[in-house]
CSV table of C-alpha atoms in Angstrom, one decimal:
chain,number,residue,atom,x,y,z
U,8,MET,CA,40.4,-26.3,-8.0
U,9,THR,CA,37.6,-23.7,-8.8
U,10,CYS,CA,37.5,-20.8,-10.9
U,11,ASN,CA,36.6,-18.8,-7.8
U,12,GLU,CA,39.9,-20.4,-5.7
U,13,ALA,CA,42.1,-19.6,-8.4
U,14,GLU,CA,41.1,-16.2,-9.4
U,15,ILE,CA,42.9,-15.6,-5.4
U,16,LEU,CA,45.3,-18.2,-5.7
U,17,LEU,CA,46.8,-17.4,-8.9
U,18,HIS,CA,48.1,-13.7,-6.8
U,19,ALA,CA,49.8,-15.8,-4.5
U,20,PHE,CA,51.4,-18.3,-7.5
U,21,LEU,CA,52.6,-14.6,-8.9
U,22,ASP,CA,53.9,-13.9,-6.1
U,23,GLY,CA,56.3,-17.2,-5.5
U,24,GLU,CA,54.6,-17.3,-2.4
U,25,LEU,CA,52.2,-20.5,-2.7
U,26,ASP,CA,53.8,-24.1,-1.8
U,27,ALA,CA,54.7,-26.4,-4.4
U,28,GLY,CA,51.6,-28.3,-4.0
U,29,HIS,CA,49.3,-25.3,-4.4
U,30,ALA,CA,51.1,-24.4,-7.3
U,31,ARG,CA,50.7,-27.7,-8.9
U,32,GLU,CA,47.1,-27.4,-9.0
U,33,ILE,CA,47.1,-23.3,-10.4
U,34,GLU,CA,49.3,-24.9,-12.7
U,35,GLY,CA,46.3,-27.9,-13.3
U,36,HIS,CA,43.6,-25.4,-13.4
U,37,VAL,CA,45.1,-22.7,-16.0
U,38,ALA,CA,46.1,-25.3,-18.2
U,39,THR,CA,42.3,-26.4,-18.6
U,40,CYS,CA,40.8,-23.3,-18.1
U,41,PRO,CA,40.8,-20.5,-20.5
U,42,ARG,CA,39.7,-17.8,-18.2
U,43,CYS,CA,42.3,-18.0,-15.3
U,44,ALA,CA,44.8,-18.9,-18.0
U,45,ALA,CA,44.3,-15.5,-19.5
U,46,ALA,CA,43.9,-13.6,-16.2
U,47,LEU,CA,47.2,-15.3,-15.1
U,48,ARG,CA,49.0,-13.7,-18.2
U,49,VAL,CA,47.2,-10.4,-17.5
U,50,TYR,CA,48.4,-10.3,-14.0
U,51,GLY,CA,51.8,-11.2,-14.7
U,52,GLU,CA,51.9,-8.4,-17.2
U,53,LEU,CA,50.7,-5.6,-14.6
U,54,ARG,CA,53.1,-7.3,-12.4
U,55,ALA,CA,55.9,-6.7,-14.9
U,56,ALA,CA,55.0,-3.5,-16.2
U,57,MET,CA,55.2,-2.5,-12.4
U,58,SER,CA,58.6,-4.0,-12.0
U,59,ARG,CA,59.6,-2.8,-15.0
U,60,SER,CA,58.9,1.0,-14.1
U,61,ASP,CA,60.3,2.5,-11.5
U,62,LEU,CA,57.6,3.5,-8.9
U,63,ARG,CA,59.7,4.1,-6.1
U,64,TYR,CA,60.2,8.2,-5.0
U,65,VAL,CA,63.6,9.0,-3.7
U,66,ALA,CA,63.8,11.4,-0.4
U,67,PRO,CA,64.9,14.4,-0.6
U,68,ASP,CA,68.3,15.9,0.4
U,69,SER,CA,66.1,18.2,2.6
U,70,LEU,CA,64.6,15.4,4.5
U,71,ARG,CA,67.7,13.3,4.5
U,72,ALA,CA,69.9,15.9,6.1
U,73,ARG,CA,66.7,16.8,8.7
U,74,ILE,CA,66.9,13.1,9.7
U,75,ASN,CA,70.2,12.8,9.9
U,76,GLY,CA,70.1,16.0,12.3
U,77,MET,CA,68.3,13.1,14.7
U,78,PHE,CA,71.8,11.7,15.1
U,79,PRO,CA,74.9,13.0,17.1
U,80,ALA,CA,77.9,13.8,14.7
U,81,ALA,CA,78.9,9.9,13.4
U,82,THR,CA,82.4,8.3,14.6
U,83,PRO,CA,83.9,6.9,11.4
U,84,ARG,CA,84.9,3.4,12.0
U,85,ALA,CA,88.0,1.9,11.3
U,86,SER,CA,87.8,-0.6,8.8
U,87,ASN,CA,90.9,-2.3,8.2
U,88,ARG,CA,90.9,-4.5,4.8
U,89,TRP,CA,94.2,-5.7,5.2
U,90,THR,CA,93.5,-7.2,8.9
U,91,LEU,CA,90.5,-8.9,6.8
U,92,PHE,CA,92.3,-9.8,4.2
U,93,ASN,CA,95.1,-11.7,7.1
U,94,SER,CA,91.9,-13.0,8.3
U,95,PHE,CA,90.9,-14.7,5.5
U,96,MET,CA,94.8,-16.1,4.9
U,97,LEU,CA,95.4,-16.9,8.6
U,98,GLY,CA,91.9,-17.2,10.4
U,99,SER,CA,92.5,-20.7,11.0
U,100,ALA,CA,96.0,-20.6,12.3
U,101,LEU,CA,95.2,-18.6,15.1
U,102,SER,CA,93.5,-20.6,17.7
U,103,ALA,CA,96.2,-22.9,19.2
U,104,THR,CA,96.3,-22.3,22.9
U,105,ALA,CA,93.4,-21.4,25.2
U,106,ALA,CA,94.8,-17.9,25.9
U,107,ALA,CA,95.0,-17.2,22.0
U,108,SER,CA,91.3,-18.7,21.7
U,109,LEU,CA,89.5,-16.2,23.8
U,110,MET,CA,91.6,-13.7,22.1
U,111,PHE,CA,90.1,-15.3,19.1
U,112,ALA,CA,86.6,-15.0,20.3
U,113,VAL,CA,86.7,-11.6,20.4
U,114,VAL,CA,88.6,-10.8,17.3
U,115,ARG,CA,86.4,-13.2,15.6
U,116,SER,CA,83.3,-11.3,16.3
U,117,ASP,CA,84.7,-8.7,15.1
U,118,GLN,CA,86.0,-9.9,12.1
U,119,ASP,CA,82.3,-11.7,11.5
U,120,GLN,CA,81.2,-8.4,11.3
U,121,MET,CA,83.5,-6.9,8.8
U,122,ILE,CA,83.0,-10.0,6.4
U,123,ALA,CA,79.1,-9.9,6.8
U,124,GLY,CA,79.9,-5.9,5.9
U,125,GLU,CA,81.5,-7.2,2.6
U,126,LEU,CA,79.1,-9.8,1.7
U,127,VAL,CA,76.4,-6.9,1.9
U,128,SER,CA,78.4,-5.0,-0.2
U,129,ALA,CA,78.7,-8.0,-2.5
U,130,HIS,CA,74.8,-8.6,-2.5
U,131,LEU,CA,74.3,-5.3,-3.2
U,132,ARG,CA,77.0,-5.3,-6.0
U,133,SER,CA,75.0,-8.3,-7.5
U,134,LEU,CA,71.6,-6.6,-7.4
U,135,GLN,CA,72.3,-3.8,-9.5
U,136,ALA,CA,71.4,-4.5,-12.9
U,137,GLU,CA,72.8,-7.8,-14.7
U,138,ARG,CA,75.6,-8.2,-12.4
U,139,LEU,CA,72.8,-10.9,-10.6
U,140,ILE,CA,73.8,-14.5,-12.8
U,141,ASP,CA,76.6,-15.2,-15.1
U,142,VAL,CA,74.9,-18.5,-15.2
U,143,HIS,CA,71.3,-18.4,-15.6
U,144,THR,CA,69.8,-22.1,-15.0
U,145,SER,CA,67.5,-23.9,-12.4
U,146,ASP,CA,69.1,-27.1,-13.2
U,147,GLN,CA,71.9,-27.8,-10.3
U,148,HIS,CA,74.1,-30.0,-12.8
U,149,THR,CA,74.5,-27.2,-14.7
U,150,VAL,CA,75.6,-24.3,-12.3
U,151,ARG,CA,78.8,-26.6,-10.5
U,152,PRO,CA,80.8,-27.5,-13.3
U,153,TRP,CA,80.3,-24.4,-14.9
U,154,PHE,CA,82.4,-23.0,-11.3
U,155,ASN,CA,84.7,-25.6,-12.7
U,156,GLY,CA,88.6,-24.0,-13.6
U,157,LYS,CA,86.8,-20.8,-11.9
U,158,VAL,CA,87.1,-21.1,-8.1
U,159,ASP,CA,89.5,-23.5,-6.5
U,160,ILE,CA,86.5,-25.9,-4.9
U,161,ALA,CA,83.4,-27.3,-6.4
U,162,PRO,CA,80.4,-25.8,-4.9
U,163,PRO,CA,77.7,-27.9,-3.6
U,164,VAL,CA,74.4,-26.8,-5.8
U,165,VAL,CA,71.0,-28.1,-4.5
U,166,ASP,CA,67.9,-27.0,-5.9
U,167,LEU,CA,65.6,-26.3,-3.3
U,168,ALA,CA,63.0,-25.4,-5.2
U,169,ALA,CA,60.6,-27.8,-3.5
U,170,GLN,CA,61.1,-26.3,-0.5
U,171,GLY,CA,60.6,-22.6,-1.1
U,172,PHE,CA,63.7,-21.7,-2.1
U,173,THR,CA,64.1,-21.5,-6.0
U,174,LEU,CA,67.9,-22.1,-7.8
U,175,VAL,CA,68.4,-19.0,-10.3
U,176,GLY,CA,71.7,-19.4,-10.9
U,177,GLY,CA,75.4,-18.7,-10.4
U,178,ARG,CA,77.9,-16.2,-10.4
U,179,LEU,CA,81.8,-15.7,-10.1
U,180,ASP,CA,82.5,-13.1,-6.9
U,181,PHE,CA,85.0,-11.4,-5.0
U,182,ILE,CA,85.4,-11.4,-1.6
U,183,ASP,CA,88.2,-9.0,-0.3
U,184,GLY,CA,89.8,-10.0,-3.8
U,185,ARG,CA,89.9,-13.8,-3.4
U,186,ALA,CA,87.5,-15.5,-6.4
U,187,VAL,CA,84.4,-16.9,-4.3
U,188,ALA,CA,81.0,-19.0,-5.7
U,189,ALA,CA,77.6,-17.5,-5.2
U,190,ILE,CA,74.6,-19.6,-5.9
U,191,VAL,CA,71.6,-17.4,-6.2
U,192,TYR,CA,68.3,-18.3,-5.1
U,193,ARG,CA,65.0,-17.2,-4.8
U,194,ARG,CA,62.4,-16.4,-1.8
U,195,GLY,CA,59.8,-15.0,-3.4
U,196,GLY,CA,60.7,-12.0,-4.7
U,197,HIS,CA,63.2,-11.8,-2.7
U,198,VAL,CA,67.5,-12.6,-3.6
U,199,ILE,CA,69.6,-14.6,-1.7
U,200,ASN,CA,73.4,-14.9,-2.5
U,201,LEU,CA,74.6,-18.1,-0.5
U,202,PHE,CA,78.9,-17.0,-1.2
U,203,VAL,CA,80.9,-20.4,-0.6
U,204,THR,CA,84.5,-20.6,-0.5
U,205,GLN,CA,87.3,-22.4,1.5
U,206,GLY,CA,90.1,-21.8,3.6
U,207,SER,CA,88.6,-18.5,4.9
U,208,SER,CA,87.1,-17.8,7.6
U,209,PHE,CA,83.4,-16.8,7.4
U,210,GLY,CA,83.1,-18.0,11.0
U,211,ARG,CA,83.4,-21.7,11.9
U,212,GLY,CA,80.7,-21.9,14.3
U,213,SER,CA,77.1,-20.7,13.0
U,214,THR,CA,76.2,-16.9,13.3
U,215,LEU,CA,73.3,-14.8,12.4
U,216,LYS,CA,73.6,-10.9,11.7
U,217,THR,CA,71.6,-7.9,11.0
U,218,MET,CA,73.7,-5.4,9.1
U,219,HIS,CA,72.0,-2.6,6.9
U,220,GLY,CA,68.6,-4.5,7.2
U,221,PHE,CA,70.3,-7.3,5.7
U,222,ASN,CA,70.2,-11.0,7.4
U,223,VAL,CA,73.6,-12.6,6.9
U,224,LYS,CA,74.6,-16.3,8.3
U,225,LEU,CA,77.5,-17.7,8.3
U,226,TRP,CA,78.4,-21.3,8.8
U,227,SER,CA,80.8,-24.0,8.0
U,228,GLU,CA,80.5,-27.2,6.7
U,229,GLN,CA,83.0,-30.1,6.0
U,230,GLY,CA,85.9,-27.5,5.1
U,231,LEU,CA,83.7,-25.4,3.3
U,232,TYR,CA,82.6,-21.9,4.7
U,233,PHE,CA,79.5,-20.7,3.8
U,234,GLY,CA,78.0,-17.2,3.7
U,235,ALA,CA,73.7,-16.7,2.7
U,236,ILE,CA,72.6,-13.1,2.8
U,237,SER,CA,69.8,-11.9,1.8
U,238,ASP,CA,66.1,-9.3,3.0
U,239,ILE,CA,64.1,-11.7,4.1
U,240,ASN,CA,63.6,-12.4,7.7
U,241,ALA,CA,66.2,-14.1,9.8
U,242,ASP,CA,63.7,-17.3,10.7
U,243,GLU,CA,63.4,-17.7,7.1
U,244,LEU,CA,67.2,-17.5,6.7
U,245,GLN,CA,67.8,-20.2,9.2
U,246,GLU,CA,65.6,-22.4,7.6
U,247,PHE,CA,67.2,-21.9,4.2
U,248,GLU,CA,70.8,-23.4,6.1
U,249,GLU,CA,68.4,-26.2,7.8
U,250,LYS,CA,66.9,-27.3,3.7
U,251,PHE,CA,70.3,-26.6,2.2
U,252,GLU,CA,72.3,-28.3,4.9
U,253,ALA,CA,69.8,-31.2,4.6
U,254,ALA,CA,69.4,-31.4,1.1
U,255,THR,CA,73.6,-31.5,0.7
U,256,ARG,CA,74.5,-34.0,3.2
G,29,MET,CA,43.0,27.3,3.4
G,30,ILE,CA,42.5,26.3,7.3
G,31,MET,CA,45.1,23.8,6.5
G,32,ARG,CA,48.3,25.4,6.0
G,33,PRO,CA,48.9,26.9,9.2
G,34,GLN,CA,48.1,23.1,11.3
G,35,ALA,CA,50.7,22.1,8.8
G,36,ASP,CA,53.2,24.4,9.5
G,37,GLY,CA,52.7,24.2,13.1
G,38,ALA,CA,53.1,20.2,12.9
G,39,ARG,CA,56.5,20.4,11.3
G,40,THR,CA,58.0,23.0,13.8
G,41,THR,CA,57.0,20.6,16.6
G,42,GLY,CA,58.7,18.1,14.6
G,43,ARG,CA,62.0,20.0,15.1
G,44,VAL,CA,61.4,21.2,18.7
G,45,SER,CA,61.2,17.0,19.3
G,46,THR,CA,64.6,16.3,16.8
G,47,ALA,CA,66.5,18.7,19.2
G,48,VAL,CA,64.8,16.9,22.0
G,49,GLY,CA,66.1,13.3,20.6
G,50,LEU,CA,69.5,14.6,20.5
G,51,GLY,CA,70.5,15.1,24.0
G,52,ASN,CA,68.8,12.5,25.6
G,53,SER,CA,70.2,9.7,23.0
G,54,ASP,CA,73.0,7.0,23.8
G,55,PRO,CA,75.4,7.9,20.7
G,56,ASP,CA,75.9,3.7,20.2
G,57,ARG,CA,72.1,3.3,20.8
G,58,ALA,CA,71.4,6.1,18.4
G,59,ARG,CA,74.5,4.6,15.7
G,60,ARG,CA,73.1,1.3,15.8
G,61,PHE,CA,69.5,2.6,14.7
G,62,ARG,CA,71.3,4.9,11.9
G,63,ASP,CA,72.9,2.4,10.6
G,64,ALA,CA,69.8,-0.3,10.8
G,65,ALA,CA,67.3,2.1,9.9
G,66,LEU,CA,69.0,5.0,7.5
G,67,PRO,CA,68.9,2.3,4.5
G,68,HIS,CA,65.4,2.4,4.5
G,69,LEU,CA,64.9,6.1,4.0
G,70,ASP,CA,63.9,5.9,0.2
G,71,ALA,CA,61.2,2.8,1.1
G,72,ILE,CA,59.7,4.6,3.6
G,73,TYR,CA,59.5,7.6,1.7
G,74,THR,CA,57.8,5.8,-1.0
G,75,LEU,CA,55.2,4.3,1.1
G,76,ALA,CA,54.8,7.9,2.5
G,77,ARG,CA,54.1,9.3,-0.9
G,78,TYR,CA,51.5,6.7,-1.8
G,79,LEU,CA,49.7,7.0,1.4
G,80,MET,CA,49.8,10.9,2.0
G,81,ARG,CA,50.0,11.9,-1.7
G,82,ASN,CA,51.6,14.9,-1.1
G,83,GLU,CA,55.2,15.8,-0.7
G,84,ALA,CA,55.3,18.2,2.6
G,85,ASP,CA,52.7,15.5,4.6
G,86,ALA,CA,54.7,12.5,3.0
G,87,ASP,CA,58.2,14.6,4.2
G,88,ASP,CA,56.8,15.1,7.6
G,89,ALA,CA,55.2,11.6,8.1
G,90,VAL,CA,58.7,10.2,7.6
G,91,GLN,CA,60.8,12.0,9.7
G,92,GLU,CA,58.2,11.8,12.7
G,93,CYS,CA,58.1,7.5,12.1
G,94,TYR,CA,62.1,8.1,12.1
G,95,LEU,CA,61.5,9.9,15.5
G,96,ARG,CA,59.4,7.4,17.0
G,97,ALA,CA,61.3,4.8,16.1
G,98,LEU,CA,64.5,5.5,17.6
G,99,ARG,CA,62.5,6.5,20.8
G,100,HIS,CA,61.4,2.8,20.4
G,101,PHE,CA,64.6,1.1,19.0
G,102,ASP,CA,64.7,-0.9,22.4
G,103,THR,CA,61.8,-2.4,21.7
G,104,LEU,CA,62.4,-3.7,18.4
G,105,GLN,CA,62.3,-7.9,18.8
G,106,ASN,CA,62.6,-8.9,15.0
G,107,PRO,CA,66.3,-8.3,13.8
G,108,ASP,CA,64.7,-7.3,10.3
G,109,ILE,CA,63.8,-3.5,11.1
G,110,LYS,CA,62.1,-2.7,7.7
G,111,PRO,CA,58.6,-3.9,8.8
G,112,TRP,CA,58.8,-2.2,11.9
G,113,LEU,CA,59.8,0.9,10.0
G,114,PHE,CA,56.7,0.1,7.8
G,115,ALA,CA,54.2,-0.3,10.6
G,116,ILE,CA,55.4,2.9,12.7
G,117,LEU,CA,55.1,5.1,9.4
G,118,ARG,CA,51.9,3.6,8.6
G,119,ASN,CA,50.3,4.9,12.3
G,120,VAL,CA,52.2,8.0,11.7
G,121,CYS,CA,50.2,8.4,8.4
G,122,ARG,CA,46.7,7.6,9.6
G,123,ALA,CA,47.5,9.8,12.8
G,124,GLN,CA,48.2,13.0,10.3
G,125,TYR,CA,46.0,12.3,7.3
G,126,GLY,CA,43.3,12.2,10.1
G,127,GLU,CA,44.2,15.5,11.7
G,128,ARG,CA,45.2,17.3,8.9
G,129,SER,CA,42.2,16.5,6.7
G,130,GLY,CA,39.3,15.7,8.6
G,131,VAL,CA,39.8,12.2,6.1
G,132,VAL,CA,39.8,8.6,7.8
G,133,LEU,CA,42.6,7.1,6.5
G,134,TYR,CA,41.5,3.2,6.3
G,135,GLY,CA,38.1,4.0,6.7
G,136,ALA,CA,36.3,2.7,4.0
G,137,ALA,CA,35.1,-0.7,4.9
G,138,GLU,CA,36.7,-3.3,3.0
G,139,GLY,CA,35.3,-4.6,-0.1
G,140,SER,CA,32.1,-2.2,-0.5
G,141,GLU,CA,33.1,0.0,-3.5
G,142,ILE,CA,34.4,-2.2,-5.9
G,143,PRO,CA,32.4,-3.0,-8.2
G,144,GLU,CA,32.1,-6.8,-8.9
G,145,GLY,CA,32.6,-8.6,-12.3
G,146,THR,CA,33.9,-5.6,-13.9
G,147,ALA,CA,37.0,-7.2,-14.9
G,148,PRO,CA,36.5,-9.0,-19.0
G,149,LEU,CA,35.9,-12.4,-19.7
G,150,TRP,CA,38.7,-13.7,-21.8
G,151,SER,CA,38.7,-16.8,-23.5
G,152,GLU,CA,41.3,-16.2,-25.9
G,153,ALA,CA,44.6,-18.6,-25.4
G,154,GLY,CA,47.4,-16.8,-27.3
G,155,ASP,CA,48.3,-13.0,-26.2
G,156,SER,CA,45.5,-10.5,-26.1
G,157,PRO,CA,45.9,-6.7,-27.0
G,158,GLU,CA,45.4,-5.8,-23.1
G,159,THR,CA,48.3,-7.7,-22.7
G,160,GLU,CA,50.0,-6.0,-25.8
G,161,ALA,CA,49.3,-2.4,-24.0
G,162,LEU,CA,50.1,-3.3,-20.5
G,163,ARG,CA,53.7,-4.4,-21.9
G,164,LYS,CA,53.8,-0.3,-22.8
G,165,LEU,CA,52.1,1.2,-20.4
G,166,ASP,CA,54.8,3.7,-18.2
G,167,ALA,CA,55.3,4.8,-15.1
G,168,GLU,CA,53.4,8.2,-14.5
G,169,PRO,CA,50.1,6.2,-16.0
G,170,ILE,CA,50.9,3.4,-12.6
G,171,ARG,CA,51.3,5.4,-10.5
G,172,ARG,CA,47.7,7.7,-11.1
G,173,LEU,CA,46.2,4.3,-11.1
G,174,ILE,CA,47.7,2.8,-7.4
G,175,ALA,CA,47.4,6.7,-6.7
G,176,ALA,CA,43.6,6.4,-7.2
G,177,LEU,CA,42.8,2.8,-5.1
G,178,PRO,CA,41.4,2.7,-2.0
G,179,ASP,CA,43.8,3.5,0.9
G,180,LEU,CA,43.9,-1.1,2.4
G,181,PHE,CA,44.5,-1.8,-1.4
G,182,ARG,CA,46.8,0.8,-2.1
G,183,GLU,CA,49.0,0.2,0.9
G,184,ALA,CA,48.9,-3.8,-0.1
G,185,ILE,CA,50.0,-2.9,-3.5
G,186,VAL,CA,53.2,-0.5,-3.0
G,187,LEU,CA,54.6,-2.4,0.2
G,188,ARG,CA,54.2,-5.9,-1.9
G,189,GLU,CA,54.7,-4.6,-6.1
G,190,ILE,CA,57.3,-1.3,-5.1
G,191,ASN,CA,58.6,-2.1,-1.8
G,192,ASP,CA,59.0,-6.2,-2.7
G,193,LEU,CA,57.3,-7.3,0.7
G,194,SER,CA,56.1,-10.8,1.0
G,195,TYR,CA,52.9,-11.5,2.4
G,196,ARG,CA,53.8,-12.3,5.8
G,197,GLU,CA,55.9,-9.4,6.0
G,198,ILE,CA,52.8,-7.2,4.7
G,199,ALA,CA,50.8,-8.7,7.4
G,200,GLU,CA,53.3,-8.1,10.1
G,201,VAL,CA,52.5,-4.0,8.6
G,202,THR,CA,49.7,-3.7,8.4
G,203,GLY,CA,48.2,-6.6,11.6
G,204,ALA,CA,45.9,-8.3,8.9
G,205,PRO,CA,46.2,-12.0,8.4
G,206,VAL,CA,48.2,-13.4,5.7
G,207,GLY,CA,44.8,-14.7,4.0
G,208,THR,CA,43.6,-10.7,3.8
G,209,VAL,CA,46.5,-9.8,2.7
G,210,MET,CA,46.2,-12.4,-0.2
G,211,SER,CA,43.1,-11.4,-0.7
G,212,ARG,CA,43.8,-7.9,-0.6
G,213,LEU,CA,46.5,-7.8,-3.2
G,214,ALA,CA,44.0,-10.0,-5.7
G,215,ARG,CA,41.2,-7.1,-5.2
G,216,ALA,CA,44.0,-4.6,-5.7
G,217,ARG,CA,45.2,-5.7,-9.1
G,218,SER,CA,42.1,-6.6,-10.2
G,219,MET,CA,40.9,-2.8,-9.4
G,220,LEU,CA,44.4,-1.9,-11.3
G,221,ARG,CA,43.2,-3.5,-14.5
G,222,THR,CA,39.5,-2.7,-14.1
G,223,ALA,CA,40.8,1.3,-13.8
G,224,TRP,CA,43.3,0.8,-16.4
G,225,LEU,CA,40.8,-0.8,-19.0
G,226,ALA,CA,38.5,2.1,-18.5
G,227,THR,CA,41.4,4.4,-19.1
G,228,GLU,CA,42.6,2.9,-22.3
G,229,GLY,CA,42.3,4.4,-25.6
G,230,GLN,CA,41.9,7.8,-23.5
G,231,PRO,CA,44.9,9.9,-23.2
G,232,ILE,CA,46.4,8.7,-19.3
């Protein structure tokens, strides 16, 4: 790799947008080129300075009010946490008869919606300072045992860095009062929370929902229930599920 | 002086179309739109502030963006609404900015005004005084440095560093290929670095 190529590509490298092959080339190049190594450090610091400082603006209340005025008065939606809790506990027992399963399908989509809502809340909570990760590591063999005794399952943990999803750690989280394992990945600057639990009902098939701008993917595999949530786009989240499933199979 | 009445006029128009929007909209559709779009208000407003450089114009641009987005919500294909909202805002800003100031946003030819070879050559291996000083830089000077970037580069940096969009999403918003996004970001950071070095040592 020449310095001219590296000059551009090191930005994609910093942004986590390079595939593994090119990333290795950049690493190889900066190891032998002090000039590009210095540039990488300076740009890294520049990025860090920008992410450290709060450069965002907050929409003024007057503007928020003007935009809210565009909508008809809000009708509050019923959100019954107890029903949701019951669905976690009893979900699988409902599908006994054909009639019930038709009912189930209707109820299910409503419950998926609520579970997706719970996951969005948990995801947002996790993004607050210091909340994202309890165990920091990219080593899958550290994360998995860490969950021992904290949750009632041994969640599959795989590093998918080579596939573009970097394992950054794990966290104990609670979805509607139940302890669940949260495995944290990064895709570029984006966080993916993968919630894993058992015996609950994140959804028996595989569903994708968009809620508040987040994509939520629910699926189940071998008695475990998975809920992946992120602000990456739907295709990428789908890709995440496929890569995760392929690596744990 | 001439600009003020124009701006006020535009704002009045904004209110009128708000009322119209209320009249025709299907409540369920409006609710779905609100749930999807409102959480991104601060992010959209942030881009507007960096593109418009003036609070009143940014407010108007954001309101117009939400009005247009609500009107065209049915045409949204991608489940991810955020890049779509940014793209609409970008078009609104381009139109408004042109209307009000006579300046054509995004008019600068790419790369034309960037001095080449101004970044210093580095040879030392450890921490340089530059990285040291960058560590102490805070928000206001950085905002000013970003505000001084030409439009295309300012927009790329704001979308990437502040709103945390991926290259693919920035490409979607700006209608430019991913490779172009990457080179714009590279140039933008190089310009930031050069501008920052130029102000270093002076009270900024």
